[in-house]
Coordinates of C-alpha atoms and ligand atoms in Angstrom, one line a residue:
M1 CA 0.0 -0.1 0.0
V2 CA 1.2 3.3 -0.9
S3 CA 1.7 5.9 2.0
F4 CA -0.6 8.2 0.5
C5 CA -2.0 10.3 3.2
G6 CA -0.2 11.4 6.4
K7 CA -1.3 9.7 9.6
R8 CA -3.7 11.9 11.3
P9 CA -4.0 11.6 15.4
C10 CA -6.6 9.6 16.5
A11 CA -9.9 11.2 17.6
T12 CA -9.9 11.0 21.3
V13 CA -13.1 11.2 23.2
V14 CA -11.5 11.6 26.4
T15 CA -7.9 11.0 27.6
S16 CA -7.9 11.4 31.4
E17 CA -7.8 8.0 33.0
E18 CA -7.7 6.4 36.3
R19 CA -7.3 2.6 36.6
V20 CA -9.3 0.8 38.7
S21 CA -7.7 -2.9 38.2
T22 CA -5.3 -2.5 41.2
D23 CA -3.5 -5.0 43.3
Y24 CA -5.5 -5.2 46.3
Y25 CA -3.1 -7.5 47.9
K26 CA -0.2 -5.0 47.2
T27 CA -2.4 -1.9 48.6
L28 CA -2.7 -3.9 51.6
G29 CA 0.7 -5.2 51.8
V30 CA -0.2 -8.7 52.5
K31 CA 0.5 -11.9 50.3
R32 CA -2.0 -13.6 48.2
S33 CA -1.9 -16.5 50.6
A34 CA -3.0 -14.3 53.5
D35 CA -6.2 -15.3 55.6
A36 CA -9.2 -13.2 56.4
S37 CA -7.5 -12.2 59.9
E38 CA -4.4 -11.3 58.2
I39 CA -6.0 -9.2 55.7
K40 CA -8.2 -7.5 58.6
K41 CA -5.1 -6.9 60.5
A42 CA -3.4 -5.1 57.6
Y43 CA -6.3 -3.3 56.7
R44 CA -7.0 -2.0 60.0
K45 CA -3.2 -0.8 60.6
L46 CA -3.2 0.7 57.3
A47 CA -6.8 2.5 57.7
R48 CA -5.6 3.9 61.1
K49 CA -2.4 5.2 59.6
F50 CA -4.0 7.0 56.6
H51 CA -7.6 7.9 58.0
P52 CA -8.5 11.4 56.7
D53 CA -9.0 12.5 60.6
V54 CA -5.4 11.5 61.3
N55 CA -4.3 13.6 57.9
P56 CA -6.5 16.3 57.8
G57 CA -6.2 18.0 54.5
N58 CA -3.6 15.8 53.0
D59 CA -5.2 14.5 49.6
E60 CA -2.3 11.8 49.3
A61 CA -3.3 10.2 52.6
E62 CA -6.9 10.4 51.7
G63 CA -6.3 8.9 48.2
K64 CA -4.4 6.2 49.8
F65 CA -7.1 5.6 52.5
K66 CA -9.8 5.2 49.5
E67 CA -7.4 2.5 47.9
I68 CA -7.3 0.8 51.2
Q69 CA -11.0 0.9 51.5
E70 CA -11.6 -0.4 48.3
A71 CA -9.0 -3.2 48.7
Y72 CA -10.4 -4.5 51.9
A73 CA -14.1 -4.0 50.5
V74 CA -13.1 -6.6 47.9
L75 CA -10.6 -8.9 50.0
S76 CA -13.0 -9.0 52.8
D77 CA -15.8 -10.5 51.1
S78 CA -15.2 -14.2 49.9
K79 CA -17.5 -13.9 46.8
R80 CA -15.8 -10.7 45.7
K81 CA -12.3 -12.2 46.8
K82 CA -12.7 -15.3 44.7
Q83 CA -14.0 -13.1 41.7
Y84 CA -10.9 -11.0 42.1
D85 CA -8.6 -14.0 42.3
T86 CA -9.9 -15.5 39.5
F87 CA -10.0 -12.6 37.1
G88 CA -7.3 -10.7 38.4
T89 CA -9.4 -7.5 38.5
V90 CA -12.9 -6.8 39.7
D91 CA -13.7 -5.6 35.9
G92 CA -13.5 -9.4 35.1
D93 CA -17.2 -10.4 34.9
P94 CA -18.6 -8.1 37.5
T95 CA -21.9 -9.7 37.6
A96 CA -20.5 -13.0 38.8
G97 CA -21.1 -13.7 42.6
F98 CA -22.8 -10.6 43.3
D99 CA -25.7 -10.1 45.6
P100 CA -28.2 -8.0 43.6
F101 CA -29.9 -7.1 46.9
R102 CA -26.5 -5.4 48.1
Q103 CA -26.7 -2.6 45.5
A104 CA -27.6 0.5 47.1
R105 CA -31.0 2.0 46.5
G106 CA -31.6 4.8 44.1
R107 CA -30.8 4.1 40.6
A108 CA -30.5 6.6 38.0
A109 CA -33.6 6.3 35.6
G110 CA -31.9 7.6 32.7
G111 CA -31.5 10.9 30.9
R112 CA -28.4 12.7 29.4
G113 CA -25.3 13.0 31.7
P114 CA -23.2 16.1 31.8
G115 CA -20.6 14.5 29.8
G116 CA -23.0 14.7 26.8
F117 CA -23.5 11.0 26.3
R118 CA -26.8 9.6 26.9
V119 CA -26.7 7.0 29.6
D120 CA -29.7 4.8 30.5
F121 CA -30.1 2.6 33.3
D122 CA -32.3 -0.6 33.4
G123 CA -34.5 -0.7 36.2
A124 CA -36.8 1.7 38.1
G125 CA -36.6 4.6 40.1
G126 CA -34.6 7.8 39.9
F127 CA -31.7 9.3 42.2
Q128 CA -33.1 9.9 45.6
D129 CA -31.9 12.6 47.6
L130 CA -28.4 12.5 46.5
G131 CA -27.3 15.4 49.4
D132 CA -28.6 13.3 52.0
I133 CA -26.8 10.1 50.7
F134 CA -23.6 11.9 50.4
S135 CA -23.9 14.0 53.5
Q136 CA -23.7 10.7 55.3
F137 CA -20.5 9.5 53.8
F138 CA -17.7 9.1 56.3
G139 CA -20.8 10.0 58.6
G140 CA -20.8 8.2 62.1
S141 CA -19.0 10.6 64.4
A142 CA -19.0 13.2 62.0
Q143 CA -20.1 15.9 64.7
A144 CA -16.8 15.1 67.0
R145 CA -14.4 15.4 63.9
P146 CA -13.3 18.5 62.3
R147 CA -14.9 19.5 59.3
Q148 CA -13.6 18.4 56.1
A149 CA -13.8 19.4 52.3
P150 CA -16.0 17.5 50.1
K151 CA -14.3 14.9 48.3
R152 CA -14.8 13.9 44.7
G153 CA -15.2 10.0 44.2
A154 CA -12.5 8.3 42.1
N155 CA -12.8 8.0 38.2
Q156 CA -13.4 4.4 37.2
E157 CA -12.4 2.7 34.1
L158 CA -13.4 -0.5 32.3
A159 CA -12.7 -1.8 28.9
V160 CA -15.1 -3.1 26.2
E161 CA -14.6 -4.4 22.8
V162 CA -16.7 -3.3 19.8
G163 CA -17.0 -4.3 16.2
F164 CA -15.7 -2.4 13.4
A165 CA -19.2 -1.4 12.1
D166 CA -20.4 -0.4 15.5
A167 CA -17.5 2.0 15.9
V168 CA -17.8 3.5 12.5
Q169 CA -21.6 3.9 13.0
G170 CA -22.0 4.1 16.7
T171 CA -24.0 2.1 19.1
T172 CA -25.5 1.6 22.4
I173 CA -23.8 -1.2 24.7
S174 CA -25.4 -2.5 27.9
L175 CA -22.7 -3.6 30.5
P176 CA -22.3 -4.4 34.0
V177 CA -20.6 -1.6 35.7
Q178 CA -18.9 -1.9 39.3
R179 CA -19.2 1.1 41.5
Q180 CA -17.8 2.0 44.7
L181 CA -20.7 3.1 46.9
R182 CA -21.2 4.2 50.0
C183 CA -22.5 1.3 52.4
S184 CA -26.2 2.0 52.6
D185 CA -26.5 0.0 56.0
C186 CA -23.9 1.9 58.0
G187 CA -23.9 5.2 56.2
G188 CA -20.0 5.0 55.3
S189 CA -19.0 5.0 58.9
G190 CA -18.2 1.1 58.8
K191 CA -19.2 0.5 62.1
A192 CA -22.5 -1.1 63.6
V193 CA -23.9 -0.9 67.1
R194 CA -21.2 -3.6 67.8
G195 CA -18.0 -3.7 65.8
A196 CA -17.7 -3.7 62.2
C197 CA -20.6 -3.3 60.0
P198 CA -21.5 -6.7 59.0
N199 CA -22.6 -5.5 55.2
C200 CA -19.3 -3.7 54.4
H201 CA -17.0 -5.2 56.9
G202 CA -16.1 -2.0 58.2
A203 CA -14.8 -0.5 54.9
G204 CA -17.7 2.0 54.8
Q205 CA -18.1 1.1 51.0
V206 CA -19.5 -1.7 49.0
I207 CA -19.0 -2.5 45.5
S208 CA -22.2 -2.9 43.6
T209 CA -22.9 -3.7 40.0
E210 CA -25.2 -1.7 37.8
R211 CA -26.1 -2.6 34.2
M212 CA -25.6 0.6 32.2
R213 CA -26.4 1.4 28.6
V214 CA -23.5 3.4 27.3
K215 CA -23.9 5.3 23.9
V216 CA -20.4 4.6 21.9
P217 CA -20.5 7.6 19.6
E218 CA -20.3 7.3 15.8
G219 CA -16.5 7.4 14.8
V220 CA -15.1 5.8 18.0
A221 CA -11.5 4.7 17.4
D222 CA -9.4 2.1 18.9
G223 CA -8.3 3.3 22.4
N224 CA -10.8 6.0 22.7
K225 CA -12.3 6.6 26.1
V226 CA -16.2 7.5 26.6
R227 CA -16.9 9.4 29.5
V228 CA -19.9 8.6 31.4
A229 CA -20.4 11.7 33.9
G230 CA -21.0 10.8 37.7
K231 CA -20.8 7.2 37.3
G232 CA -17.4 6.5 39.1
A233 CA -17.1 6.0 42.8
E234 CA -19.3 7.9 44.9
G235 CA -17.9 10.9 46.6
A236 CA -17.4 11.7 50.4
R237 CA -18.8 14.3 52.5
G238 CA -21.0 15.9 49.9
G239 CA -18.5 15.5 47.2
S240 CA -19.7 14.6 43.8
S241 CA -19.0 11.0 42.3
G242 CA -16.2 10.4 40.1
D243 CA -16.8 9.7 36.3
L244 CA -16.8 6.2 34.6
F245 CA -14.4 5.9 31.6
V246 CA -15.4 3.3 29.2
K247 CA -12.3 2.3 27.3
V248 CA -13.2 1.0 23.8
S249 CA -11.2 -1.3 21.7
V250 CA -12.2 -1.7 18.2
R251 CA -12.0 -5.2 16.3
P252 CA -10.3 -4.8 13.1
H253 CA -12.2 -5.5 9.9
A254 CA -10.9 -7.7 7.2
F255 CA -11.3 -5.5 4.3
F256 CA -11.8 -1.8 5.5
E257 CA -8.7 -0.6 7.0
R258 CA -9.0 2.5 9.4
D259 CA -6.3 5.2 9.5
G260 CA -7.9 7.9 11.8
D261 CA -11.0 9.1 10.1
N262 CA -9.7 7.7 6.8
I263 CA -10.6 4.3 5.3
H264 CA -8.4 2.5 3.2
T265 CA -9.0 -0.5 0.7
T266 CA -7.3 -2.3 -2.0
V267 CA -9.3 -2.6 -5.3
P268 CA -8.4 -5.1 -7.8
V269 CA -8.5 -4.3 -11.5
T270 CA -7.9 -5.9 -14.9
F271 CA -5.2 -4.9 -17.0
S272 CA -7.8 -3.6 -19.6
E273 CA -9.4 -1.4 -16.8
A274 CA -6.3 0.0 -16.1
Y275 CA -4.7 0.4 -19.4
L276 CA -7.9 1.9 -20.9
G277 CA -9.7 3.3 -18.0
G278 CA -13.2 2.5 -16.8
E279 CA -15.8 2.7 -14.0
V280 CA -15.4 0.3 -11.0
E281 CA -17.4 0.0 -7.7
I282 CA -15.7 0.8 -4.6
G283 CA -17.2 -0.7 -1.6
T284 CA -17.2 1.9 1.1
I285 CA -18.4 2.1 4.8
H286 CA -21.3 4.3 3.4
G287 CA -22.1 1.8 0.8
P288 CA -21.0 1.2 -2.9
V289 CA -19.7 4.1 -5.0
R290 CA -19.1 4.0 -8.7
A291 CA -15.7 5.6 -9.1
K292 CA -13.6 6.1 -12.4
V293 CA -10.3 4.5 -12.8
P294 CA -8.4 6.8 -15.5
A295 CA -6.8 5.2 -18.5
G296 CA -3.3 4.3 -17.9
T297 CA -3.4 3.7 -14.3
N298 CA -0.5 2.0 -12.6
S299 CA -1.0 -0.6 -10.0
G300 CA -0.4 0.9 -6.6
R301 CA -1.9 4.4 -7.5
T302 CA -4.3 5.5 -4.8
F303 CA -7.6 7.5 -5.3
R304 CA -9.3 9.7 -2.9
L305 CA -13.1 9.7 -2.3
R306 CA -13.9 12.8 -0.2
G307 CA -16.3 12.6 2.9
K308 CA -16.4 8.6 2.6
G309 CA -14.6 7.9 5.6
V310 CA -15.3 7.8 9.4
R311 CA -17.0 10.7 11.1
N312 CA -14.7 12.5 13.6
T313 CA -16.3 12.1 17.1
K314 CA -15.1 15.7 17.9
T315 CA -15.2 17.8 14.5
R316 CA -18.2 15.7 13.2
A317 CA -16.5 15.9 9.9
Y318 CA -16.3 12.8 7.8
G319 CA -12.7 11.5 6.6
D320 CA -12.0 10.1 3.3
H321 CA -12.0 6.8 1.6
L322 CA -8.7 5.9 0.1
Y323 CA -8.5 3.1 -2.5
T324 CA -5.7 1.6 -4.0
V325 CA -5.6 0.0 -7.4
E326 CA -3.9 -3.2 -8.0
I327 CA -3.7 -4.9 -11.3
V328 CA -4.5 -8.5 -11.1
V329 CA -3.3 -11.1 -13.8
P330 CA -5.7 -13.6 -15.1
K331 CA -5.0 -17.1 -13.7
V332 CA -5.6 -19.4 -16.9
V333 CA -3.0 -19.2 -19.8
S334 CA -4.5 -20.0 -23.2
P335 CA -3.0 -20.1 -26.4
A336 CA -4.9 -17.0 -27.4
G337 CA -4.1 -15.3 -23.9
E338 CA -0.4 -16.2 -24.7
E339 CA -0.6 -14.2 -28.1
T340 CA -2.6 -11.4 -26.4
A341 CA 0.1 -11.0 -23.6
K342 CA 2.9 -10.9 -26.1
R343 CA 1.1 -7.9 -28.1
V344 CA 0.6 -6.3 -25.0
G345 CA 4.3 -6.5 -24.1
E346 CA 5.1 -4.8 -27.3
L347 CA 2.9 -2.0 -26.0
Y348 CA 5.5 -1.1 -23.6
Q349 CA 8.2 1.1 -25.1
G350 CA 11.5 -0.2 -24.0
N351 CA 12.2 -2.3 -20.9
P352 CA 10.0 -0.7 -17.9
R353 CA 13.0 -1.2 -15.5
D354 CA 15.6 0.8 -17.6
K355 CA 15.8 3.8 -15.3
L356 CA 16.2 1.7 -12.1
P357 CA 19.9 1.8 -10.5
R358 CA 21.4 -1.7 -11.1
T359 CA 23.5 -1.9 -7.8
L360 CA 24.5 0.3 -5.0
Ligands
ZN1 ZN1 -21.2 -0.8 56.1

């Protein structure tokens, strides 16, 4: 293929990211073989060290505290721990082993998120009093503690794979999304009347799975991230929720090759079509297009069909379709064909390789 057009940078929907697939064992500083009591011990020790009350105004400590809580929320729950151990990440198959009754009450009924992408949710009911829910985060003995600024929830990321056509045309996917939510039983304190909250095992948070419908915009490219605003981890102390980033990987197509917003194909033509010129049908992602092959077209020459490429997710402008002509030779050699080929050879004025260097 002739390198005809310069590589354009891929259209990126969103670039910021925050990985959620972390090593929970490493976070808690325990071996993978650690038993429940070792995990609990490690968690308590770290939670005391990084607790926001011990480190007021220290964002780093607070971030660490959140990681510790997240790790403990998974590793202290036998079902979730098993899933994590199996898949290496809580992204694996988030629906497996989850108790739907664990999911916090109050689900978004649908609508357009601030991120601009339509997000729908299965199931009834809208957000209830969010202020009330969030104000209880880290609640418990809030009165006795110094007031702290609201903390935005962490962003979460998960990966999906879509087909080539779905990426080019846009699609809506339904996928289970794990969210870090404030524990509804203890209001985020992690405490029960006696000891640790049995629902979250003292973490103050639970991980629940929601099935979300995420709109993948027309023209999304491999590696793009679609942002679903407010669908990451829940915030603390009235802080807003983080965002969910859906990282899209696009399966390649056997025929259409994508380069940024442009599409490349190779089109076989006969010798007579290339020599005499003619009209050929070019398959594009928008349907077939009749295109002219000018007389005297050499194999490898590339032509452009403007606006027949992929729509840019940001500019909304269409890229081009580039097709490269490839002269194919008939497979069958007949006596008549041999005669014709010899006469064709006579059409070349001299040796076509005359101008090539013969050595270094
Ligand atoms: Zn709880």
